mmCIF file of C-alpha atoms and ligand atoms in Angstrom:
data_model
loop_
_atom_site.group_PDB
_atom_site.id
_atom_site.type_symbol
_atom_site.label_atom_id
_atom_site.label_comp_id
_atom_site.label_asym_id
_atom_site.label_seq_id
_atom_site.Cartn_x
_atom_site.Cartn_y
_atom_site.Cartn_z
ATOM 1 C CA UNK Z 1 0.000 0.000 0.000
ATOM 2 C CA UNK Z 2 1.059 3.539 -0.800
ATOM 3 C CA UNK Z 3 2.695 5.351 1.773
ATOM 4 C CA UNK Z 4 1.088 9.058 2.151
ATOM 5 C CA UNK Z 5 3.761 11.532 2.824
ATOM 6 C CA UNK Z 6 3.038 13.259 6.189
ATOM 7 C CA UNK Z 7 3.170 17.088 5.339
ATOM 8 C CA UNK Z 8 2.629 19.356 8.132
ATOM 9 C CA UNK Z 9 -0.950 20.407 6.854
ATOM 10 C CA UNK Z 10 -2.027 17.720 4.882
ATOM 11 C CA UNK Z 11 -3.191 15.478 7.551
ATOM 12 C CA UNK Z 12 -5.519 12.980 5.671
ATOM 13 C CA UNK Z 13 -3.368 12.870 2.157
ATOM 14 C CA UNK Z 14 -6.080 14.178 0.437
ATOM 15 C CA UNK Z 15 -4.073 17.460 -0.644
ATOM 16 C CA UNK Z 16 -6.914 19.136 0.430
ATOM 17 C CA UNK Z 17 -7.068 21.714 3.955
ATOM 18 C CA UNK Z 18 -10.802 22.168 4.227
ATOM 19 C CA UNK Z 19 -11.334 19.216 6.453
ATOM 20 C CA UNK Z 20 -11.290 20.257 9.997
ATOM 21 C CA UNK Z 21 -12.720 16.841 11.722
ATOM 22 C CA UNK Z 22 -11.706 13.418 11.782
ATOM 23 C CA UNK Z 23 -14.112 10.642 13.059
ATOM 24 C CA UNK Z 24 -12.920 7.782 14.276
ATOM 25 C CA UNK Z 25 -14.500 4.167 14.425
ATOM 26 C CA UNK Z 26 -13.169 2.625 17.678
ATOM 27 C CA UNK Z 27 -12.662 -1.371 17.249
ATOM 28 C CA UNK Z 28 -10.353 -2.684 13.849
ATOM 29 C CA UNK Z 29 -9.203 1.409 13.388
ATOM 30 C CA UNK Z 30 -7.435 2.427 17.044
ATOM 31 C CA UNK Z 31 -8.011 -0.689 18.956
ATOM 32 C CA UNK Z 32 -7.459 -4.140 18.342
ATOM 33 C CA UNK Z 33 -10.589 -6.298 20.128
ATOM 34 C CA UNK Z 34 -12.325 -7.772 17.738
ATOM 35 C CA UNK Z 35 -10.141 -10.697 18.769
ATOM 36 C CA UNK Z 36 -11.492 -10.392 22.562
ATOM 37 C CA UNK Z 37 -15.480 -10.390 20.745
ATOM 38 C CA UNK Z 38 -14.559 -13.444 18.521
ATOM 39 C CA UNK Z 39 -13.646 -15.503 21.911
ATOM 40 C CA UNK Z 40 -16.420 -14.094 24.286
ATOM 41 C CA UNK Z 41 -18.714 -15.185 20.620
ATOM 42 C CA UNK Z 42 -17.612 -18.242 20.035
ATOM 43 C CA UNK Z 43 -17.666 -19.379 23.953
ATOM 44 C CA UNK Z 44 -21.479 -18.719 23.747
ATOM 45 C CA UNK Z 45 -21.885 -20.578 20.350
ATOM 46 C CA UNK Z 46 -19.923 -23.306 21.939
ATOM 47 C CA UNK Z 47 -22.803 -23.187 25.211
ATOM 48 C CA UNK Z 48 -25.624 -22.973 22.361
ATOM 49 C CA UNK Z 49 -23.751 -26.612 21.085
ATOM 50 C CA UNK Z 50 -22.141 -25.150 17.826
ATOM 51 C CA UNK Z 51 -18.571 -24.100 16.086
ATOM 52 C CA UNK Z 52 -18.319 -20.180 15.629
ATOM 53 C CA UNK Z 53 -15.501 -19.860 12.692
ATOM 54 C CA UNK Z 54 -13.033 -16.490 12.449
ATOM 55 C CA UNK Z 55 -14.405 -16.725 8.560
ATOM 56 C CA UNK Z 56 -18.333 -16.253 10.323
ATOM 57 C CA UNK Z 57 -17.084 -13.328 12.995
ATOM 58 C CA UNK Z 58 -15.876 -11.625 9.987
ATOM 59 C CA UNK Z 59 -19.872 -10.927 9.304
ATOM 60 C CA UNK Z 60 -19.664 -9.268 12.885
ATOM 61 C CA UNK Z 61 -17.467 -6.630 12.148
ATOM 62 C CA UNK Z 62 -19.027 -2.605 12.682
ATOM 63 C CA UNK Z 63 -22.288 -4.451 13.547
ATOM 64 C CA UNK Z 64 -24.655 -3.684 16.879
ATOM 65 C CA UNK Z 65 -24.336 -6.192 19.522
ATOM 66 C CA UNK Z 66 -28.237 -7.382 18.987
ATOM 67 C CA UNK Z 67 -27.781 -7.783 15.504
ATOM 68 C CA UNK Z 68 -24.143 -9.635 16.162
ATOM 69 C CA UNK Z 69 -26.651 -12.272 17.954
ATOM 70 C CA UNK Z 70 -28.284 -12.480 15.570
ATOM 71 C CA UNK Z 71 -26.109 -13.589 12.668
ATOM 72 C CA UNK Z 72 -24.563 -15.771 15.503
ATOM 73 C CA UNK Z 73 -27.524 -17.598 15.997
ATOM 74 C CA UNK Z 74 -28.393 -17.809 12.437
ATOM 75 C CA UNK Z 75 -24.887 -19.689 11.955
ATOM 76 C CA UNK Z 76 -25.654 -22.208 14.274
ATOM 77 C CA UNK Z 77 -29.473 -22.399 13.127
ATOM 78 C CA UNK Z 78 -30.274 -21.665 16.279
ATOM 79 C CA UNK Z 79 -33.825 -19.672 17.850
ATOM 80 C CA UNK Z 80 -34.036 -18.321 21.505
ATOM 81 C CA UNK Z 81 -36.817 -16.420 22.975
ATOM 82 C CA UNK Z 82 -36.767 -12.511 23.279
ATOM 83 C CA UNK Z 83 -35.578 -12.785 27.016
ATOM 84 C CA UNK Z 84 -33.147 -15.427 26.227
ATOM 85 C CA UNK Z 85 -31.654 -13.608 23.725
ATOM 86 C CA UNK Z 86 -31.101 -10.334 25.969
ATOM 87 C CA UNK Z 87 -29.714 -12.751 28.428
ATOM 88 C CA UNK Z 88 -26.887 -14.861 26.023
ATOM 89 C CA UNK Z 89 -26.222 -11.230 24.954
ATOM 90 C CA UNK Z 90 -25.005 -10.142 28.658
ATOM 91 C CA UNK Z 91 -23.400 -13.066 29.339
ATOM 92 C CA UNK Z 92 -21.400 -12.561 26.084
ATOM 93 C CA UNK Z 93 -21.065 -9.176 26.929
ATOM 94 C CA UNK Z 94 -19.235 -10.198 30.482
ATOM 95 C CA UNK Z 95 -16.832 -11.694 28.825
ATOM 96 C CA UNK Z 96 -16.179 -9.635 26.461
ATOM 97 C CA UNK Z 97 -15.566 -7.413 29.578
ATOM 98 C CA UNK Z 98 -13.333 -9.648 31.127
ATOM 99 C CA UNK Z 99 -11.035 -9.566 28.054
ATOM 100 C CA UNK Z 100 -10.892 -5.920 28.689
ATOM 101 C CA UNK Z 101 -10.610 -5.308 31.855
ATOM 102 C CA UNK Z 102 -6.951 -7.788 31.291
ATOM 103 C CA UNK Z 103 -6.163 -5.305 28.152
ATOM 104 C CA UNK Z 104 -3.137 -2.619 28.398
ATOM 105 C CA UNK Z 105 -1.881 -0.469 25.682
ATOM 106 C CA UNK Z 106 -0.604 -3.212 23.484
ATOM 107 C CA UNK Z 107 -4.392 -3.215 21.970
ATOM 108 C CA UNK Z 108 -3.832 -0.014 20.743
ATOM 109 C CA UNK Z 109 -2.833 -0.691 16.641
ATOM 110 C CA UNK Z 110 -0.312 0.682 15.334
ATOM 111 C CA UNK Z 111 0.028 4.529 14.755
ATOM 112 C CA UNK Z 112 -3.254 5.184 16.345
ATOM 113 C CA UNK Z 113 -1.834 7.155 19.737
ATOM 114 C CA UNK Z 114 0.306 9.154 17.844
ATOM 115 C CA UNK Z 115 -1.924 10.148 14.671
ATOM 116 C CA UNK Z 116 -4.413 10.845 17.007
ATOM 117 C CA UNK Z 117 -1.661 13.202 18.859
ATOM 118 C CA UNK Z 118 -0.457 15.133 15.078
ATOM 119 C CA UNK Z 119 -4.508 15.890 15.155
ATOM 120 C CA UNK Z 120 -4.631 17.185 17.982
ATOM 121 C CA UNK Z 121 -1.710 19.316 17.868
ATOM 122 C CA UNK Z 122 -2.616 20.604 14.223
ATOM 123 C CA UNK Z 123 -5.843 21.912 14.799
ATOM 124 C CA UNK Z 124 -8.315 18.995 13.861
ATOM 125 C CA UNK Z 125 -11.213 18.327 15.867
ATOM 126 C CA UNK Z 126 -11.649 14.433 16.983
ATOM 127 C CA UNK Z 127 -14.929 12.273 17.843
ATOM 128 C CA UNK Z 128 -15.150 8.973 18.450
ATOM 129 C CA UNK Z 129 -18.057 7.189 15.807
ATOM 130 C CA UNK Z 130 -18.429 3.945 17.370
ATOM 131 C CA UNK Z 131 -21.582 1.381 17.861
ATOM 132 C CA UNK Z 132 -19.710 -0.280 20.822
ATOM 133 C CA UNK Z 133 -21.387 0.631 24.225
ATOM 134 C CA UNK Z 134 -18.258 -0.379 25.581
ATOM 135 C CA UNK Z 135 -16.251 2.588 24.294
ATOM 136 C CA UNK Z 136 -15.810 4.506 27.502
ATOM 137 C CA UNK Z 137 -13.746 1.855 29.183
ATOM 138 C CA UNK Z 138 -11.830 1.115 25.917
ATOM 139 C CA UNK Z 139 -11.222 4.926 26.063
ATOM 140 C CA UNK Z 140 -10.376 5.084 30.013
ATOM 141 C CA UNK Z 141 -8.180 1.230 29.464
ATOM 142 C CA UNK Z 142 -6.099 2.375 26.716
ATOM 143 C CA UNK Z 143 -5.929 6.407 27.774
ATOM 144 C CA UNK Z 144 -6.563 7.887 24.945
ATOM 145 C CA UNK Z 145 -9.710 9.543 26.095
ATOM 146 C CA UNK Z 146 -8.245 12.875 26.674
ATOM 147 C CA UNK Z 147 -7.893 12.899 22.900
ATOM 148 C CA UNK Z 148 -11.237 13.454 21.904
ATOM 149 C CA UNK Z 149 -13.497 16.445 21.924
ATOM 150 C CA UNK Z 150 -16.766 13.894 21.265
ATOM 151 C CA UNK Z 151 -17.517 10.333 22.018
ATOM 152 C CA UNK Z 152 -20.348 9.127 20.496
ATOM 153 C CA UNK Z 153 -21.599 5.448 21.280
ATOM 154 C CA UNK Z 154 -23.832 2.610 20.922
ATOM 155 C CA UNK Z 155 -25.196 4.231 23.735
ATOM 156 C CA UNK Z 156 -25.855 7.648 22.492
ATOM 157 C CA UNK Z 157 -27.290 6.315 19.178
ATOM 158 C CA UNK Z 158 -30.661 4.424 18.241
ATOM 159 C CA UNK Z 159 -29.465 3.887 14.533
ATOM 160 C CA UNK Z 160 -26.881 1.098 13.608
ATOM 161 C CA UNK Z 161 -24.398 1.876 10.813
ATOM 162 C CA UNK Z 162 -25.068 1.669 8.041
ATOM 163 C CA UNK Z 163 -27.356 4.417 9.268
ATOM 164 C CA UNK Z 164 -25.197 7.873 9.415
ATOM 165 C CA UNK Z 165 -26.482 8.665 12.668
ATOM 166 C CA UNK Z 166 -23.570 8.125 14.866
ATOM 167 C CA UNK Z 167 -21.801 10.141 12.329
ATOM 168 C CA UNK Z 168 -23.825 13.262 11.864
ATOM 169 C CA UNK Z 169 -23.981 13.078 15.794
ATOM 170 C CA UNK Z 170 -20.488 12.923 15.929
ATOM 171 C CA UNK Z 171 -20.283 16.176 13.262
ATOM 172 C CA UNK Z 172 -22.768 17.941 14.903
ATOM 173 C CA UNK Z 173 -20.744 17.439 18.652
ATOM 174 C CA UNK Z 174 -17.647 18.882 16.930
ATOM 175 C CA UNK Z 175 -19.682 21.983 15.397
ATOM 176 C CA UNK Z 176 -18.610 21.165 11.973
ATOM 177 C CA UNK Z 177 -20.879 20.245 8.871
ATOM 178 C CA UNK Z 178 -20.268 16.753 7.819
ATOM 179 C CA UNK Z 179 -18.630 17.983 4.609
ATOM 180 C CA UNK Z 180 -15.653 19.130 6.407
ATOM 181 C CA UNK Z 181 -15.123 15.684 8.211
ATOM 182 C CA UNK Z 182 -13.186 12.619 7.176
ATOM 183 C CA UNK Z 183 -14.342 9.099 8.687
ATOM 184 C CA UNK Z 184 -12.110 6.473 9.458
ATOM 185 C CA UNK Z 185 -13.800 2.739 9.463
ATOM 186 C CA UNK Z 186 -12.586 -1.014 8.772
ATOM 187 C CA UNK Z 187 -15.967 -2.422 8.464
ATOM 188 C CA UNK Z 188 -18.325 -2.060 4.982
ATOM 189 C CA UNK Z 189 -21.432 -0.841 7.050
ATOM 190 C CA UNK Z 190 -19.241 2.067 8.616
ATOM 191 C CA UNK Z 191 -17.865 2.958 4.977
ATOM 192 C CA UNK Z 192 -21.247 2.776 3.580
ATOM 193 C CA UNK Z 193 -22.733 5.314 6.658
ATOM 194 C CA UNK Z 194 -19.926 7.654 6.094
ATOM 195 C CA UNK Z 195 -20.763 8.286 2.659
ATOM 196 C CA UNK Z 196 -24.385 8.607 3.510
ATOM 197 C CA UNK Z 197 -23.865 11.310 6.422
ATOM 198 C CA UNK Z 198 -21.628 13.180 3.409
ATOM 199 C CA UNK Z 199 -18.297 12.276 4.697
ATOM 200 C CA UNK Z 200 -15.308 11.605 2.777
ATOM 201 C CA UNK Z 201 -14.142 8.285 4.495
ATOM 202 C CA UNK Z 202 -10.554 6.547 4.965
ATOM 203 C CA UNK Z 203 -10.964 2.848 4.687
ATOM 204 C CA UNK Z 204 -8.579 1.186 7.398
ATOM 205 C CA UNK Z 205 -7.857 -1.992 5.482
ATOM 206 C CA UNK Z 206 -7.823 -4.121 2.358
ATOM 207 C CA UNK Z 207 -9.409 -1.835 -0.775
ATOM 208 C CA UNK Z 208 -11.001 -4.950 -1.621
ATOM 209 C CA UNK Z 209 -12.105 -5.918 1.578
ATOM 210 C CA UNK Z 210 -13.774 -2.596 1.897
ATOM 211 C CA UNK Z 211 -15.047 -1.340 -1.151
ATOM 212 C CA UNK Z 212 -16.425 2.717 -1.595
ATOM 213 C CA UNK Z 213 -14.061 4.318 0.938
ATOM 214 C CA UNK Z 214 -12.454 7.307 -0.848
ATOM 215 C CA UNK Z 215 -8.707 5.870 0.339
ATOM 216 C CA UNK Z 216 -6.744 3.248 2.315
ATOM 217 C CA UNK Z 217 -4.445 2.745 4.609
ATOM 218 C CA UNK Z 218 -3.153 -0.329 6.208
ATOM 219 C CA UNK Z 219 -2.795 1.177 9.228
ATOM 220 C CA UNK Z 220 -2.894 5.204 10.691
ATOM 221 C CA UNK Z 221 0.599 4.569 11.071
ATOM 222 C CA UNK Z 222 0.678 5.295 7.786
ATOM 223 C CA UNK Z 223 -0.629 9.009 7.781
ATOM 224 C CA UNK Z 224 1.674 10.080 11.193
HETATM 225 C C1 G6P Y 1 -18.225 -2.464 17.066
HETATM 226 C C2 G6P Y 1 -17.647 -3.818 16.712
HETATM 227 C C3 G6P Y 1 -18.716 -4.873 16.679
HETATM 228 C C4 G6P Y 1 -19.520 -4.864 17.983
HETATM 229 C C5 G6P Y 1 -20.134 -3.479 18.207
HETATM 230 C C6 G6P Y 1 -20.907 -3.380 19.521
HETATM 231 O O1 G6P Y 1 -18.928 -1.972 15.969
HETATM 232 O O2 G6P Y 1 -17.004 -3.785 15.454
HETATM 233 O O3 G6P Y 1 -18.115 -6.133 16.486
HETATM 234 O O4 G6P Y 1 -20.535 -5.823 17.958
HETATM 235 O O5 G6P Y 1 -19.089 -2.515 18.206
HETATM 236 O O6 G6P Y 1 -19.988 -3.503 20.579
HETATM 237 P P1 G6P Y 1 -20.364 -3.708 22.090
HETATM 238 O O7 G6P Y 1 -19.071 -3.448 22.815
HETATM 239 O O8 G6P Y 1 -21.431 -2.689 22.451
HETATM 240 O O9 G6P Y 1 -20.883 -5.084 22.247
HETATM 241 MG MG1 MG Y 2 -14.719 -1.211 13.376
#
């Protein structure tokens, strides 16, 4: 992948200086848990009496934890009652929690901390885009809250990408229009509700992986 030469304004390598936000998804673009989901996933699979493959959590990726469930239980033909289906989410949810609670800064992926950091210092205004309810103690694990001027959550959103609501909230928090913010995402249904909030969008990932984004990078390491 092209490397994007880091000149002092040109903080997206879009040549351009109009964009004055940056909105970042939270897991696959700064931190690295979709490895801690896949376990706490596959351990409730394995209590339902089926396999959960890394090929099927792939489908899990930028999606809402009911709807992650969902697609679960659909691989494993599988049907639970409403009530049992709010309770294997919790459980799945503690465990996820678990895997956190053990994380330290080695989740972070590579270049986020200090791309995050050139923002900051040049100007740019940050939010956090993310459907995971769990961002604030991602944010407070891994300290890198104190980078960003607006977190918005699964729990500040009734929308799941690809709706552009968590975007447009995000926008909105930073006072900007969503024309003059850039969204980062590694997952298709974050690409797709960039571009439907009006945002240009940096794919973090394979181009072919993640088709529509209007560039790549293998990782923000890349634009520091
Ligand atoms: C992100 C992840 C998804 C996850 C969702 C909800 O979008 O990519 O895999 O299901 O957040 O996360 P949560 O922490 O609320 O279960
Ligand atoms: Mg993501």
């Amino acid at each position: 992948m092209q490397k994007m030469t880091a000149n002092e304004t040109d903080f997206f390598g879009f040549g351009d200086s109009s964009i004055k936000g940056a909105i970042f998804d939270l897991d696959g673009v700064l931190v690295d848990t979709a490895k801690y989901h896949y376990l706490a996933w596959k351990r409730l699979a394995g209590e339902l009496g089926f396999d959960f493959t890394e090929a099927d959590n792939e489908r899990l990726k930028g999606v809402s934890r009911a709807r992650s469930l969902e697609i679960l239980l659909e691989v494993g033909g599988v049907s639970l009652a409403e009530n049992e289906k709010e309770k294997a989410a919790s459980r799945k949810n503690d465990w996820y929690v678990e895997y956190l609670l053990a994380m330290d800064d080695s989740a972070l992926l590579s270049g986020a901390a200090d791309y995050l950091a050139r923002l900051r210092k040049g100007g740019i205004r940050v939010a956090l885009g993310s459907a995971s309810k769990n961002a604030p103690l991602i944010l407070e694990r891994l300290n890198i809250a104190g980078f960003f001027d607006a977190v918005i959550d699964g729990n500040a959103v009734s929308k799941a990408k690809p709706d552009p609501e968590v975007f447009l909230k995000g926008a909105e928090a930073l006072g900007l229009s969503p024309e003059l913010c850039v969204v980062f995402e590694d997952a298709l249904a974050g690409v797709e509700a960039a571009k439907r909030g009006g945002m240009k969008v940096i794919g973090v990932g394979k181009p072919e992986l993640l088709p529509g984004a209007d560039r790549y990078v293998s990782s923000l390491r890349d634009l520091c």
